[in-house]
Structures are given as C-alpha cells and as structure tokens.
CSV table of C-alpha atoms in Angstrom, one decimal:
chain,number,residue,atom,x,y,z
D,194,MET,CA,-2.1,-2.6,-16.8
D,195,GLU,CA,-4.3,-5.7,-17.4
D,196,PRO,CA,-8.1,-5.9,-17.0
D,197,ASP,CA,-9.3,-7.1,-13.6
D,198,GLY,CA,-9.0,-10.8,-13.2
D,199,GLY,CA,-12.6,-10.9,-12.1
D,200,GLY,CA,-13.9,-8.8,-15.0
D,201,GLY,CA,-17.2,-9.3,-16.6
D,202,GLY,CA,-20.9,-8.2,-16.6
D,203,ALA,CA,-21.6,-4.5,-17.2
D,204,VAL,CA,-18.1,-3.4,-16.8
D,205,GLY,CA,-16.1,-3.4,-20.1
D,206,VAL,CA,-12.5,-2.5,-20.7
D,207,GLN,CA,-11.0,-0.7,-23.7
D,208,ILE,CA,-7.3,-1.1,-24.0
D,209,LYS,CA,-5.2,1.0,-26.4
D,210,GLN,CA,-1.8,1.6,-24.9
D,211,ASN,CA,1.9,1.1,-24.8
D,212,ARG,CA,2.6,-1.8,-22.4
D,213,ARG,CA,6.0,-0.5,-21.3
D,214,LEU,CA,6.9,2.0,-18.5
D,215,PRO,CA,9.3,4.8,-19.4
D,216,ASP,CA,12.8,4.6,-18.0
D,217,PHE,CA,11.7,7.0,-15.2
D,218,LEU,CA,14.9,6.5,-13.2
D,219,GLN,CA,17.0,8.2,-15.9
D,220,SER,CA,15.3,11.6,-15.5
D,221,VAL,CA,14.6,13.0,-12.1
D,222,ASN,CA,12.9,16.3,-11.2
D,223,LEU,CA,14.8,18.1,-8.4
D,224,LYS,CA,11.7,19.5,-6.8
D,225,TYR,CA,10.5,16.1,-5.8
D,226,VAL,CA,13.9,15.3,-4.2
D,227,LYS,CA,13.4,18.6,-2.2
D,228,LEU,CA,10.0,17.4,-1.1
D,229,GLY,CA,11.5,14.2,0.3
D,230,TYR,CA,14.1,16.1,2.2
D,231,HIS,CA,11.5,18.4,3.5
D,232,TYR,CA,9.8,15.4,5.1
D,233,LEU,CA,13.1,14.4,6.5
D,234,ILE,CA,14.0,17.8,8.0
D,235,SER,CA,10.5,18.1,9.6
D,236,ASN,CA,12.0,15.7,12.2
D,237,LEU,CA,15.0,18.0,12.7
D,238,LEU,CA,14.2,18.6,16.3
D,239,ALA,CA,14.5,14.9,17.1
D,240,LEU,CA,17.7,14.7,15.1
D,241,CYS,CA,19.3,17.5,17.1
D,242,ILE,CA,18.1,16.4,20.5
D,243,ILE,CA,19.4,12.8,20.2
D,244,PRO,CA,23.1,13.8,19.6
D,245,LEU,CA,22.8,16.3,22.5
D,246,ILE,CA,21.5,13.6,24.9
D,247,ILE,CA,24.4,11.3,23.8
D,248,VAL,CA,27.0,14.0,24.4
D,249,ILE,CA,25.6,14.9,27.9
D,250,SER,CA,25.4,11.2,28.8
D,251,ILE,CA,29.1,10.7,27.8
D,252,GLU,CA,30.2,13.7,29.8
D,253,VAL,CA,28.2,12.6,32.9
D,254,SER,CA,29.6,9.1,32.7
D,255,GLN,CA,33.2,10.5,32.9
D,256,MET,CA,32.6,12.6,36.0
D,257,ASN,CA,33.7,11.4,39.5
D,258,MET,CA,32.3,12.2,42.9
D,259,ASP,CA,34.4,15.3,43.3
D,260,ASP,CA,33.2,16.7,40.0
D,261,LEU,CA,29.6,16.0,41.0
D,262,ARG,CA,30.1,17.8,44.3
D,263,GLN,CA,31.6,20.8,42.6
D,264,LEU,CA,28.7,20.9,40.2
D,265,TRP,CA,26.2,20.8,43.0
D,266,ILE,CA,27.9,23.7,44.8
D,267,HIS,CA,28.0,25.7,41.6
D,268,LEU,CA,24.3,25.1,41.0
D,269,GLN,CA,23.4,26.2,44.5
D,270,PHE,CA,24.5,29.7,43.7
D,271,ASN,CA,22.7,29.8,40.3
D,272,LEU,CA,19.2,29.1,41.3
D,273,VAL,CA,17.7,31.5,38.8
D,274,SER,CA,19.6,29.9,36.0
D,275,ILE,CA,18.4,26.5,37.1
D,276,ILE,CA,14.8,27.5,37.2
D,277,ILE,CA,15.0,29.1,33.7
D,278,CYS,CA,16.8,26.2,32.2
D,279,SER,CA,14.3,23.7,33.8
D,280,ALA,CA,11.3,25.7,32.5
D,281,ILE,CA,12.8,25.8,29.0
D,282,LEU,CA,13.5,22.0,29.1
D,283,VAL,CA,10.0,21.2,30.4
D,284,PHE,CA,8.4,23.4,27.8
D,285,GLY,CA,10.4,21.9,25.0
D,286,LEU,CA,9.7,18.4,26.0
D,287,THR,CA,6.0,19.2,26.4
D,288,VAL,CA,5.8,20.7,22.9
D,289,TYR,CA,7.8,17.8,21.4
D,290,ILE,CA,5.5,15.1,23.1
D,291,THR,CA,2.2,16.8,22.2
D,292,LYS,CA,3.3,17.7,18.6
D,293,SER,CA,5.0,14.4,17.7
D,294,PRO,CA,2.7,11.8,16.1
D,295,ARG,CA,1.9,8.7,17.9
D,296,PRO,CA,3.0,5.5,16.2
D,297,VAL,CA,0.4,3.5,14.2
D,298,TYR,CA,0.6,-0.2,14.1
D,299,LEU,CA,-1.0,-2.9,11.8
D,300,VAL,CA,-2.0,-5.7,14.1
D,301,ASP,CA,-3.5,-8.2,11.7
D,302,PHE,CA,-5.2,-8.4,8.4
D,303,SER,CA,-7.5,-10.9,6.7
D,304,CYS,CA,-7.8,-11.6,2.9
D,305,TYR,CA,-11.1,-13.1,1.7
D,306,ARG,CA,-10.8,-16.3,-0.4
D,307,GLY,CA,-13.9,-17.3,-2.4
D,308,PRO,CA,-15.4,-20.8,-2.4
D,309,ASP,CA,-14.3,-23.3,-5.1
D,310,ASP,CA,-17.5,-23.1,-7.0
D,311,LEU,CA,-16.8,-19.5,-7.9
D,312,LYS,CA,-13.5,-20.3,-9.7
D,313,ALA,CA,-13.3,-19.2,-13.3
D,314,PRO,CA,-10.6,-21.0,-15.3
D,315,SER,CA,-9.8,-19.5,-18.7
D,316,GLU,CA,-11.7,-22.1,-20.7
D,317,LYS,CA,-14.8,-21.6,-18.6
D,318,PHE,CA,-14.5,-17.8,-18.8
D,319,MET,CA,-14.2,-17.8,-22.6
D,320,LYS,CA,-17.1,-20.2,-22.9
D,321,HIS,CA,-19.3,-17.9,-20.8
D,322,SER,CA,-18.2,-14.8,-22.8
D,323,GLN,CA,-19.2,-16.6,-26.0
D,324,LEU,CA,-22.6,-17.8,-24.7
D,325,THR,CA,-23.6,-14.3,-23.5
D,326,GLY,CA,-23.8,-13.2,-27.1
D,327,ASP,CA,-22.4,-9.7,-26.2
D,328,PHE,CA,-19.0,-10.2,-28.0
D,329,ASP,CA,-18.2,-10.7,-31.7
D,330,GLU,CA,-15.3,-12.9,-32.8
D,331,SER,CA,-12.7,-10.2,-32.8
D,332,SER,CA,-13.6,-9.2,-29.2
D,333,LEU,CA,-13.5,-12.9,-28.1
D,334,GLU,CA,-10.0,-13.3,-29.7
D,335,PHE,CA,-8.9,-10.1,-27.9
D,336,GLN,CA,-10.0,-11.5,-24.6
D,337,ARG,CA,-8.3,-14.8,-25.3
D,338,LYS,CA,-5.0,-13.0,-26.0
D,339,ILE,CA,-5.3,-10.9,-22.8
D,340,LEU,CA,-5.9,-14.0,-20.7
D,341,GLU,CA,-2.8,-15.7,-22.2
D,342,ARG,CA,-0.6,-12.6,-21.4
D,343,SER,CA,-2.1,-11.6,-18.2
D,344,GLY,CA,-0.2,-13.9,-15.8
D,345,LEU,CA,-3.5,-15.1,-14.3
D,346,GLY,CA,-3.7,-18.8,-13.2
D,347,GLU,CA,-6.6,-21.2,-13.5
D,348,GLU,CA,-8.0,-20.7,-9.9
D,349,THR,CA,-9.0,-17.0,-9.9
D,350,TYR,CA,-12.6,-16.2,-9.1
D,351,VAL,CA,-15.6,-14.2,-10.4
D,352,PRO,CA,-18.7,-13.6,-8.3
D,353,GLU,CA,-21.8,-15.8,-8.5
D,354,ALA,CA,-23.7,-13.3,-10.8
D,355,MET,CA,-21.0,-13.6,-13.4
D,356,HIS,CA,-21.4,-17.4,-13.6
D,357,ASN,CA,-25.0,-17.0,-14.7
D,358,ILE,CA,-25.8,-17.1,-18.5
D,359,PRO,CA,-26.6,-14.4,-19.2
D,360,PRO,CA,-24.8,-12.6,-16.4
D,361,LYS,CA,-27.0,-10.9,-13.8
D,362,PRO,CA,-25.1,-7.7,-12.8
D,363,THR,CA,-28.0,-6.4,-10.7
D,364,ILE,CA,-27.5,-4.1,-7.7
D,365,ALA,CA,-29.0,-6.9,-5.5
D,366,ALA,CA,-26.3,-9.3,-6.8
D,367,ALA,CA,-23.6,-6.7,-6.2
D,368,ARG,CA,-24.8,-6.1,-2.7
D,369,GLN,CA,-24.8,-9.9,-2.1
D,370,GLU,CA,-21.2,-10.1,-3.3
D,371,ALA,CA,-20.1,-7.2,-1.2
D,372,GLU,CA,-21.6,-8.8,1.9
D,373,GLN,CA,-20.0,-12.2,1.1
D,374,VAL,CA,-16.6,-10.7,0.7
D,375,MET,CA,-16.6,-8.1,3.5
D,376,TYR,CA,-18.3,-10.2,6.1
D,377,GLY,CA,-16.2,-13.3,5.2
D,378,ALA,CA,-13.0,-11.4,5.9
D,379,LEU,CA,-14.3,-9.5,9.0
D,380,ASP,CA,-15.6,-12.7,10.6
D,381,ASN,CA,-12.2,-14.3,10.1
D,382,LEU,CA,-10.4,-11.2,11.5
D,383,PHE,CA,-12.6,-10.9,14.6
D,384,ASN,CA,-12.1,-14.6,15.3
D,385,ASN,CA,-8.3,-14.3,15.0
D,386,THR,CA,-7.9,-11.1,17.1
D,387,HIS,CA,-10.7,-11.7,19.7
D,388,VAL,CA,-11.6,-8.0,19.4
D,389,ASN,CA,-15.1,-7.0,20.3
D,390,PRO,CA,-16.7,-5.1,17.3
D,391,LYS,CA,-18.2,-2.7,19.9
D,392,ASP,CA,-14.6,-1.5,20.6
D,393,ILE,CA,-14.1,-0.2,17.1
D,394,GLY,CA,-14.0,3.6,16.9
D,395,ILE,CA,-13.0,4.2,13.3
D,396,LEU,CA,-14.2,2.4,10.1
D,397,VAL,CA,-12.8,3.3,6.6
D,398,VAL,CA,-14.1,1.4,3.6
D,399,ASN,CA,-12.7,1.9,0.1
D,400,CYS,CA,-14.4,0.5,-3.1
D,401,SER,CA,-13.9,2.3,-6.4
D,402,LEU,CA,-16.8,1.2,-8.6
D,403,PHE,CA,-19.6,0.1,-6.3
D,404,ASN,CA,-21.0,2.7,-3.9
D,405,PRO,CA,-24.6,1.9,-3.0
D,406,THR,CA,-27.0,3.7,-0.6
D,407,PRO,CA,-26.9,2.9,2.3
D,408,SER,CA,-23.1,2.8,2.0
D,409,LEU,CA,-20.8,-0.2,2.4
D,410,SER,CA,-19.7,1.1,5.8
D,411,ALA,CA,-23.3,1.3,6.9
D,412,MET,CA,-23.7,-2.3,5.9
D,413,ILE,CA,-20.8,-3.3,8.2
D,414,VAL,CA,-22.2,-1.1,11.0
D,415,ASN,CA,-25.5,-2.8,10.7
D,416,LYS,CA,-24.1,-6.3,10.4
D,417,TYR,CA,-21.8,-6.1,13.5
D,418,ARG,CA,-24.0,-3.7,15.5
D,419,LEU,CA,-21.1,-1.2,15.8
D,420,ARG,CA,-21.5,1.6,18.3
D,421,GLY,CA,-23.5,4.7,17.5
D,422,ASN,CA,-20.6,7.2,17.8
D,423,ILE,CA,-18.3,5.3,15.4
D,424,LYS,CA,-16.5,7.5,12.8
D,425,SER,CA,-17.2,5.8,9.5
D,426,PHE,CA,-16.1,6.8,6.0
D,427,ASN,CA,-16.4,5.6,2.4
D,428,LEU,CA,-13.8,6.3,-0.3
D,429,GLY,CA,-15.1,5.8,-3.8
D,430,GLY,CA,-13.8,6.1,-7.3
D,431,MET,CA,-10.1,6.2,-6.3
D,432,GLY,CA,-8.9,3.2,-8.1
D,433,CYS,CA,-6.4,0.5,-7.2
D,434,SER,CA,-4.2,2.6,-4.9
D,435,ALA,CA,-7.1,3.5,-2.6
D,436,GLY,CA,-5.9,1.0,0.0
D,437,VAL,CA,-2.9,3.0,0.8
D,438,ILE,CA,-5.0,6.2,0.9
D,439,ALA,CA,-7.4,4.5,3.3
D,440,VAL,CA,-4.5,3.5,5.6
D,441,ASP,CA,-3.2,7.1,5.5
D,442,PHE,CA,-6.6,8.4,6.4
D,443,ALA,CA,-7.0,5.9,9.2
D,444,LYS,CA,-3.6,7.0,10.5
D,445,ASP,CA,-4.6,10.6,10.7
D,446,LEU,CA,-7.9,9.7,12.4
D,447,LEU,CA,-6.0,7.7,15.0
D,448,GLN,CA,-3.9,10.7,15.8
D,449,LEU,CA,-7.0,12.7,16.7
D,450,ASN,CA,-8.9,9.8,18.3
D,451,ARG,CA,-6.4,7.9,20.4
D,452,ASN,CA,-6.8,4.7,22.4
D,453,THR,CA,-9.2,3.1,19.9
D,454,TYR,CA,-9.3,0.6,17.1
D,455,ALA,CA,-9.5,1.4,13.4
D,456,VAL,CA,-10.7,-1.1,10.8
D,457,VAL,CA,-9.8,-0.4,7.1
D,458,VAL,CA,-11.7,-2.5,4.5
D,459,SER,CA,-10.3,-2.3,1.0
D,460,THR,CA,-12.4,-4.1,-1.6
D,461,GLU,CA,-13.6,-3.9,-5.2
D,462,ASN,CA,-16.8,-5.4,-6.5
D,463,ILE,CA,-15.9,-8.6,-8.4
D,464,THR,CA,-12.8,-8.9,-6.3
D,465,GLN,CA,-11.7,-9.6,-2.7
D,466,ASN,CA,-10.7,-7.4,0.3
D,467,TRP,CA,-8.5,-6.9,3.3
D,468,LEU,CA,-8.7,-5.1,6.6
D,469,THR,CA,-6.7,-4.5,9.9
D,470,ILE,CA,-7.4,-4.5,13.6
D,471,GLY,CA,-6.2,-6.2,16.8
D,472,SER,CA,-4.2,-6.0,20.0
D,473,GLU,CA,-0.6,-7.3,19.4
D,474,PRO,CA,0.9,-5.5,16.4
D,475,LYS,CA,2.6,-7.2,13.5
D,476,TYR,CA,3.9,-4.1,11.8
D,477,ARG,CA,4.6,-0.4,12.5
D,478,LEU,CA,3.6,2.2,9.9
D,479,VAL,CA,6.8,4.0,9.1
D,480,HIS,CA,5.9,6.2,6.1
D,481,VAL,CA,3.1,7.0,3.7
D,482,VAL,CA,3.9,9.0,0.5
D,483,ARG,CA,1.0,9.9,-1.8
D,484,THR,CA,1.4,11.3,-5.3
D,485,HIS,CA,-1.6,12.7,-7.2
D,486,LYS,CA,-1.4,13.8,-10.9
D,487,GLY,CA,-5.0,14.7,-11.3
D,488,ALA,CA,-4.2,18.4,-12.1
D,489,ASP,CA,-3.0,17.2,-15.5
D,490,ASP,CA,-5.9,16.5,-17.9
D,491,LYS,CA,-4.2,13.5,-19.6
D,492,ALA,CA,-3.4,11.9,-16.2
D,493,PHE,CA,-7.0,12.6,-15.0
D,494,ARG,CA,-8.6,10.8,-18.0
D,495,CYS,CA,-6.1,8.0,-18.6
D,496,VAL,CA,-8.4,5.6,-16.6
D,497,TYR,CA,-11.9,6.8,-17.2
D,498,GLN,CA,-15.3,5.3,-16.7
D,499,GLU,CA,-17.7,6.1,-19.5
D,500,GLN,CA,-20.3,4.7,-21.9
D,501,ASP,CA,-19.5,3.4,-25.3
D,502,ASP,CA,-21.5,4.0,-28.5
D,503,GLN,CA,-24.0,1.3,-27.5
D,504,GLY,CA,-24.5,2.8,-24.1
D,505,LYS,CA,-22.6,0.2,-22.2
D,506,VAL,CA,-20.6,1.4,-19.2
D,507,GLY,CA,-16.9,0.5,-19.3
D,508,VAL,CA,-13.5,1.7,-18.2
D,509,SER,CA,-11.3,3.2,-20.9
D,510,LEU,CA,-7.5,2.9,-20.6
D,511,SER,CA,-5.6,5.5,-22.5
D,512,LYS,CA,-2.6,4.6,-24.7
D,513,GLU,CA,-0.6,7.0,-22.6
D,514,LEU,CA,-1.4,5.1,-19.4
D,515,MET,CA,2.1,3.5,-19.0
D,516,ALA,CA,3.9,6.8,-19.5
D,517,ILE,CA,1.7,8.6,-17.0
D,518,ALA,CA,2.1,5.7,-14.5
D,519,GLY,CA,5.9,6.0,-15.0
D,520,GLY,CA,5.8,9.7,-14.3
D,521,ALA,CA,3.7,9.3,-11.1
D,522,LEU,CA,6.0,6.5,-9.9
D,523,LYS,CA,9.1,8.7,-10.6
D,524,THR,CA,7.6,11.5,-8.5
D,525,ASN,CA,6.6,9.1,-5.7
D,526,ILE,CA,9.9,7.2,-5.3
D,527,THR,CA,11.9,10.5,-5.6
D,528,THR,CA,10.0,11.8,-2.7
D,529,LEU,CA,10.2,8.6,-0.8
D,530,GLY,CA,14.0,8.1,-1.4
D,531,PRO,CA,15.3,10.6,1.2
D,532,LEU,CA,13.1,9.1,3.9
D,533,VAL,CA,14.2,5.5,3.5
D,534,LEU,CA,17.5,5.2,1.6
D,535,PRO,CA,20.8,4.9,3.5
D,536,ILE,CA,23.0,8.1,3.6
D,537,SER,CA,25.5,6.5,1.3
D,538,GLU,CA,22.9,6.0,-1.4
D,539,GLN,CA,21.5,9.5,-0.9
D,540,LEU,CA,24.9,11.1,-1.3
D,541,LEU,CA,25.7,9.3,-4.5
D,542,PHE,CA,22.3,10.0,-5.9
D,543,PHE,CA,22.2,13.7,-4.9
D,544,SER,CA,25.8,14.4,-6.0
D,545,THR,CA,25.2,13.1,-9.6
D,546,LEU,CA,21.9,15.0,-9.7
D,547,LEU,CA,23.6,18.3,-8.7
D,548,ILE,CA,26.4,17.8,-11.2
D,549,LYS,CA,23.9,17.3,-14.0
D,550,LYS,CA,21.7,20.2,-12.8
D,551,PHE,CA,24.3,22.9,-12.2
D,552,PHE,CA,27.3,21.9,-14.3
D,553,LYS,CA,25.3,20.6,-17.2
D,554,ALA,CA,27.5,17.5,-17.3
D,555,ASP,CA,26.5,14.6,-19.5
D,556,VAL,CA,26.2,12.0,-16.6
D,557,LYS,CA,23.3,9.7,-15.9
D,558,PRO,CA,21.7,10.1,-12.5
D,559,TYR,CA,22.8,7.5,-10.1
D,560,ILE,CA,20.0,4.9,-9.7
D,561,PRO,CA,19.6,4.3,-5.9
D,562,ASP,CA,19.4,0.7,-4.8
D,563,PHE,CA,16.1,0.4,-3.1
D,564,LYS,CA,17.0,-3.2,-2.1
D,565,LEU,CA,19.2,-1.6,0.6
D,566,ALA,CA,16.1,0.2,2.0
D,567,PHE,CA,13.6,-2.6,1.8
D,568,ASP,CA,13.6,-6.4,2.5
D,569,HIS,CA,10.2,-7.1,0.8
D,570,PHE,CA,8.2,-5.5,-2.1
D,571,CYS,CA,4.5,-5.6,-2.5
D,572,ILE,CA,3.9,-4.2,-6.0
D,573,HIS,CA,0.2,-3.8,-7.0
D,574,ALA,CA,-0.7,-6.8,-9.1
D,575,GLY,CA,-2.5,-4.7,-11.8
D,576,GLY,CA,-1.0,-6.8,-14.6
D,577,ARG,CA,2.0,-8.7,-15.7
D,578,ALA,CA,3.4,-5.8,-17.7
D,579,VAL,CA,3.5,-3.5,-14.7
D,580,ILE,CA,5.3,-6.0,-12.6
D,581,ASP,CA,7.8,-6.8,-15.4
D,582,GLU,CA,8.7,-3.2,-16.0
D,583,LEU,CA,9.1,-2.3,-12.3
D,584,GLU,CA,11.3,-5.3,-11.8
D,585,LYS,CA,13.5,-4.1,-14.8
D,586,ASN,CA,13.5,-0.4,-14.0
D,587,MET,CA,14.2,-0.8,-10.3
D,588,GLN,CA,16.7,-3.6,-10.8
D,589,LEU,CA,14.9,-6.0,-8.5
D,590,LEU,CA,15.5,-9.7,-8.3
D,591,PRO,CA,12.9,-12.3,-9.1
D,592,VAL,CA,12.3,-13.0,-5.4
D,593,HIS,CA,11.4,-9.4,-4.8
D,594,VAL,CA,8.5,-9.6,-7.3
D,595,GLU,CA,7.5,-13.2,-6.5
D,596,ALA,CA,4.7,-12.2,-4.2
D,597,SER,CA,3.2,-9.9,-6.8
D,598,ARG,CA,3.4,-12.5,-9.6
D,599,MET,CA,2.0,-15.3,-7.6
D,600,THR,CA,-0.9,-13.1,-6.3
D,601,LEU,CA,-1.8,-12.2,-9.8
D,602,HIS,CA,-1.6,-15.8,-10.8
D,603,ARG,CA,-3.7,-17.2,-7.9
D,604,PHE,CA,-6.2,-14.4,-7.3
D,605,GLY,CA,-6.0,-12.1,-10.3
D,606,ASN,CA,-6.1,-8.4,-10.1
D,607,THR,CA,-7.9,-7.7,-6.8
D,608,SER,CA,-7.5,-4.0,-7.2
D,609,SER,CA,-6.7,-2.1,-4.0
D,610,SER,CA,-6.5,-5.3,-1.9
D,611,SER,CA,-3.7,-6.9,-4.0
D,612,ILE,CA,-0.9,-5.5,-1.9
D,613,TRP,CA,-2.4,-7.4,1.1
D,614,TYR,CA,-2.6,-10.7,-0.6
D,615,GLU,CA,1.1,-10.1,-1.4
D,616,LEU,CA,1.9,-9.4,2.2
D,617,ALA,CA,0.0,-12.5,3.2
D,618,TYR,CA,2.1,-14.5,0.7
D,619,ILE,CA,5.4,-13.3,2.2
D,620,GLU,CA,4.1,-14.2,5.7
D,621,ALA,CA,2.9,-17.7,4.5
D,622,LYS,CA,6.4,-18.3,3.1
D,623,GLY,CA,7.9,-17.5,6.5
D,624,ARG,CA,10.1,-14.7,5.2
D,625,MET,CA,9.0,-11.8,7.4
D,626,ARG,CA,11.5,-11.4,10.2
D,627,LYS,CA,11.7,-8.9,13.0
D,628,GLY,CA,12.9,-5.5,11.8
D,629,ASN,CA,12.2,-6.3,8.1
D,630,ARG,CA,10.9,-3.4,6.0
D,631,VAL,CA,8.2,-3.9,3.4
D,632,TRP,CA,7.3,-1.4,0.7
D,633,GLN,CA,3.7,-1.5,-0.6
D,634,ILE,CA,3.2,0.5,-3.8
D,635,ALA,CA,0.0,0.9,-5.8
D,636,PHE,CA,-1.4,2.8,-8.8
D,637,GLY,CA,-4.9,4.2,-9.2
D,638,SER,CA,-7.1,6.3,-11.4
D,639,GLY,CA,-7.0,10.0,-11.1
D,640,PHE,CA,-4.0,9.4,-11.6
D,641,LYS,CA,-2.3,8.3,-8.4
D,642,CYS,CA,0.7,6.5,-7.1
D,643,ASN,CA,0.9,5.8,-3.4
D,644,SER,CA,3.4,4.1,-1.1
D,645,ALA,CA,3.3,2.7,2.4
D,646,VAL,CA,6.3,1.5,4.3
D,647,TRP,CA,5.9,-1.0,7.2
D,648,GLN,CA,8.4,-2.5,9.6
D,649,ALA,CA,7.9,-5.9,11.2
D,650,MET,CA,7.7,-5.8,15.0
D,651,ARG,CA,8.4,-9.5,15.3
D,652,ASN,CA,9.0,-12.6,13.3
D,653,VAL,CA,5.6,-12.7,11.6
D,654,LYS,CA,3.6,-15.9,11.2
D,655,PRO,CA,0.6,-16.1,8.9
D,656,SER,CA,-2.8,-15.6,10.5
D,657,ARG,CA,-5.2,-18.5,10.7
D,658,ASN,CA,-7.4,-19.2,7.7
D,659,GLY,CA,-5.2,-17.1,5.4
D,660,PRO,CA,-5.7,-17.0,1.6
D,661,TRP,CA,-2.6,-19.1,1.0
D,662,GLU,CA,-3.0,-21.6,3.8
D,663,ASP,CA,-3.8,-24.6,1.6
D,664,CYS,CA,-1.7,-23.8,-1.4
D,665,ILE,CA,1.5,-22.0,-0.4
D,666,HIS,CA,3.5,-25.2,-0.7
D,667,ILE,CA,3.0,-25.3,-4.5
D,668,TYR,CA,4.2,-21.7,-5.0
D,669,PRO,CA,6.1,-20.2,-6.7
D,670,VAL,CA,4.9,-21.8,-9.9
D,671,LYS,CA,6.6,-21.3,-13.2
D,672,LEU,CA,4.9,-18.9,-15.5
D,673,ILE,CA,4.7,-19.0,-19.3
D,674,SER,CA,7.0,-16.4,-20.8
C-alpha cells in the first residue's frame, strides 16, 4: 500500500514491506468456503418455497373446469384439513415476512472535489517538504521515489493547512477541513435529491484518524439542524475499509428503524468523502461480507499509529502487510464466492478443493472467474501495487481496474471514500446498466478486508456536480510503467 495521496503535516509513514500480494488463490481454507455456503443456506426456506410455488402453478394451469369442480367437492368434505393447512400456510408466510430482511437501496451519493487552489502537484509537494526543514536528504529522496511509483497524478489535493510553510496541523485547521469536505458533499447531495434534512433518521460517520469532541456527526447535526431523535454514530480508527463497515451498520439500523432515510459519511482528514441518501434508488445492496483478522497480533499491528524516537506521531506499515492483506482477501473472497458465483463455477471450484482435501491429490485449486459474477470492480485505491496485484491474482482485465487506477491518479488515496470515487467514475463513463453488479472491496487497519455487492436498479447516469464532471473526457490516461 502507498501513503495517502494527501499526506503531510503531523502524520508520518514508515514503510518497510514487500510490495507483492501472495498468490492467495492457490491455497484455500475449507472453513471459509463453508462460511459462504452457510450464508447461502440461511435462505433455504426461500429456495424451497419457490420451486413448490412453481410446481403448484404448473399443476393448476393444466386443470380444466371438471377437475376444479371435483376439487371443490373434495374440499367441502375436508373442512378440518383445509383449516389446518390454511393456518400453517398463514403462519409460515407471517414468519417468513417478519423474519426476512427488507431490501436496502443506495439512492445517490456525492463525492467532494476540492478547489483548484488546493491542488498539490509533485514538484510543489516536494518543494514544500524541503522548505519545512523536517526531512533530511534521504527522506526527501524516499518521498520522491514514492511519488514516482504511486500512480498519483498532478491534480491531487492537500488541505489548506498543508499548503502553509511551515504546515499548521492544528485541531482548528482539521475541523475547518472536515467542515469543508463534509458540508460540501452534503450540500451537493441534498440539492440533487431534494430531501429535507429533517427527514433523516440515521447518521453514520466514519473517519479513522480525526475524531474530535464534539464529534463529526454532532457537527453535521448542528449544521443542518437535524431532528432531536436522530440515531447518530461515529466509527473511528477502522482504516480504509470503514466505508463498507458503515454501510453494513446503516443496513442493520434500517432493518430496525424502517421507513426512514440513512446518511453515511465516509471521510478521512486530508482526504475527501462520500455519502448516500434519496428517494429513487440507483442500486440495491445485495451482500456485505466482512473479514476481521484482529485476533492475530501480526495482523493487528501491521498498520499501527505510534510515535517515533523524536515523538512525532506516524503510521507504521509492517513489512508483512502485503502477506496479511492477501490472507484477509483470501478469506473474504472465499466466503463471498458461494453467494455470488454461478453454480458452474462453484462446482468446479468445490470439486477440485475436495479432491485436494480428501484424496491428497496434487492438483491446483480451480480459480473461480469472478468476472462471471460482477460487471464492475471498485478496488480500494490504496496504492498502485495493491491494484496491480489484485489485477494479476484475480485475472482481471485492464478495464476492470481502470476506475481504481484513474481514481488514484486524479484524487490520490482517499481512504475509505475511494471506492465511491471509483463508482462515480464508472457512472461518468456511462457503463452502469440496469442489472449490472458491482463489487466494492477495501482493506483497513486492524486488519480488515470488507466487500459490498450492489446491483444497478436502472441505467445509471452520473449525479450533477460529480467529481469527474469536467474531466471524464480525458480519462483513462496512460500511466508510466
């Protein structure tokens, strides 16, 4: 993973790692396959009822009037049986309706784009780093190499405080940035959806590194005068995958508090943000699969905020980060596979797995083709190396990772919000058609790997004032190898 494209100020990054993901698709743990099938079988009632309804419908369609008359006569003499069967049917339908989760939809989202005067091209960034006096020549050379390899373009942003010499990373400046980013995106969203902020019943905000008091959610409540009984929450310290966690949390809250709007704000200080709300949905949430490796000490400490010998606060990235990320990803996609892959792919994958497991045969596990399950991929733009390795490991085509690469190039690593800039890119390109499935996958400290699967409800057009509105025509750009 690369440092944040908006990095600077009091947050430093120590990198000492292997830049390659392990070949996680060549070794699969059977228990995670079982977990995926457990999720699938949890809907067994629906799977059984649907064929039964089809069979009954076919039988009824083949009956003539004499058959129906004979059935009526037969039922007249079996009143008790009819009552019992009807009671069982009503009870079963009631349980099914009350227990089955309501669908959750994503109606619209808004990505903040900073003003032009906050752009930080590489030359300007390096000049500022040099003028601060905080870095020696070896550190500056290291920064220069990272910028060359990172996949970032010349139009990424840093907040106003980072443009000052020396930088002014005060809490007041951080609050100002949070307000600029969150309010800018929310204003645009409310204008596009025409939703009254008073109608919002749930607010979930995630920001990993900046968690002031009063909280970020309290700032939004105050700004938009949200109602007094709103259920507001803040998720902190959860890294770049917290956006998917926030969506999952909002989904659960909507099951308990129906007929209301939920707003999810994913942001990172020194980056941008996204959120959702509205009336006519763009997407339906199909699946969320969350993987947490925090029980393992190495995974827990592989992305760790701490002070260095000089007392400066920074984020240390372990040399084992890529291996841990690969293990978390393997667990996540192995669980997700049975939920999304066609039956043909599941049978091929599962049969080779069983042969290897029980017959000790020297066969490589069949690598499922996730291109058959998804039309679009939004891979967290945490760095060029992550995107490269996922493209290779999952046998994706360049078009499948285009949104991730171009988001990294144009906006940098925007942490938990990057998957929404990528979705906005796909929309701006006019590629999202009705029925298309999109897979959002993100990594975060702790260590976590989380996936969200959405299905387009219609041919999706980009929202007004989107982040790509004035520049989508020049993308994709050719990147330096």
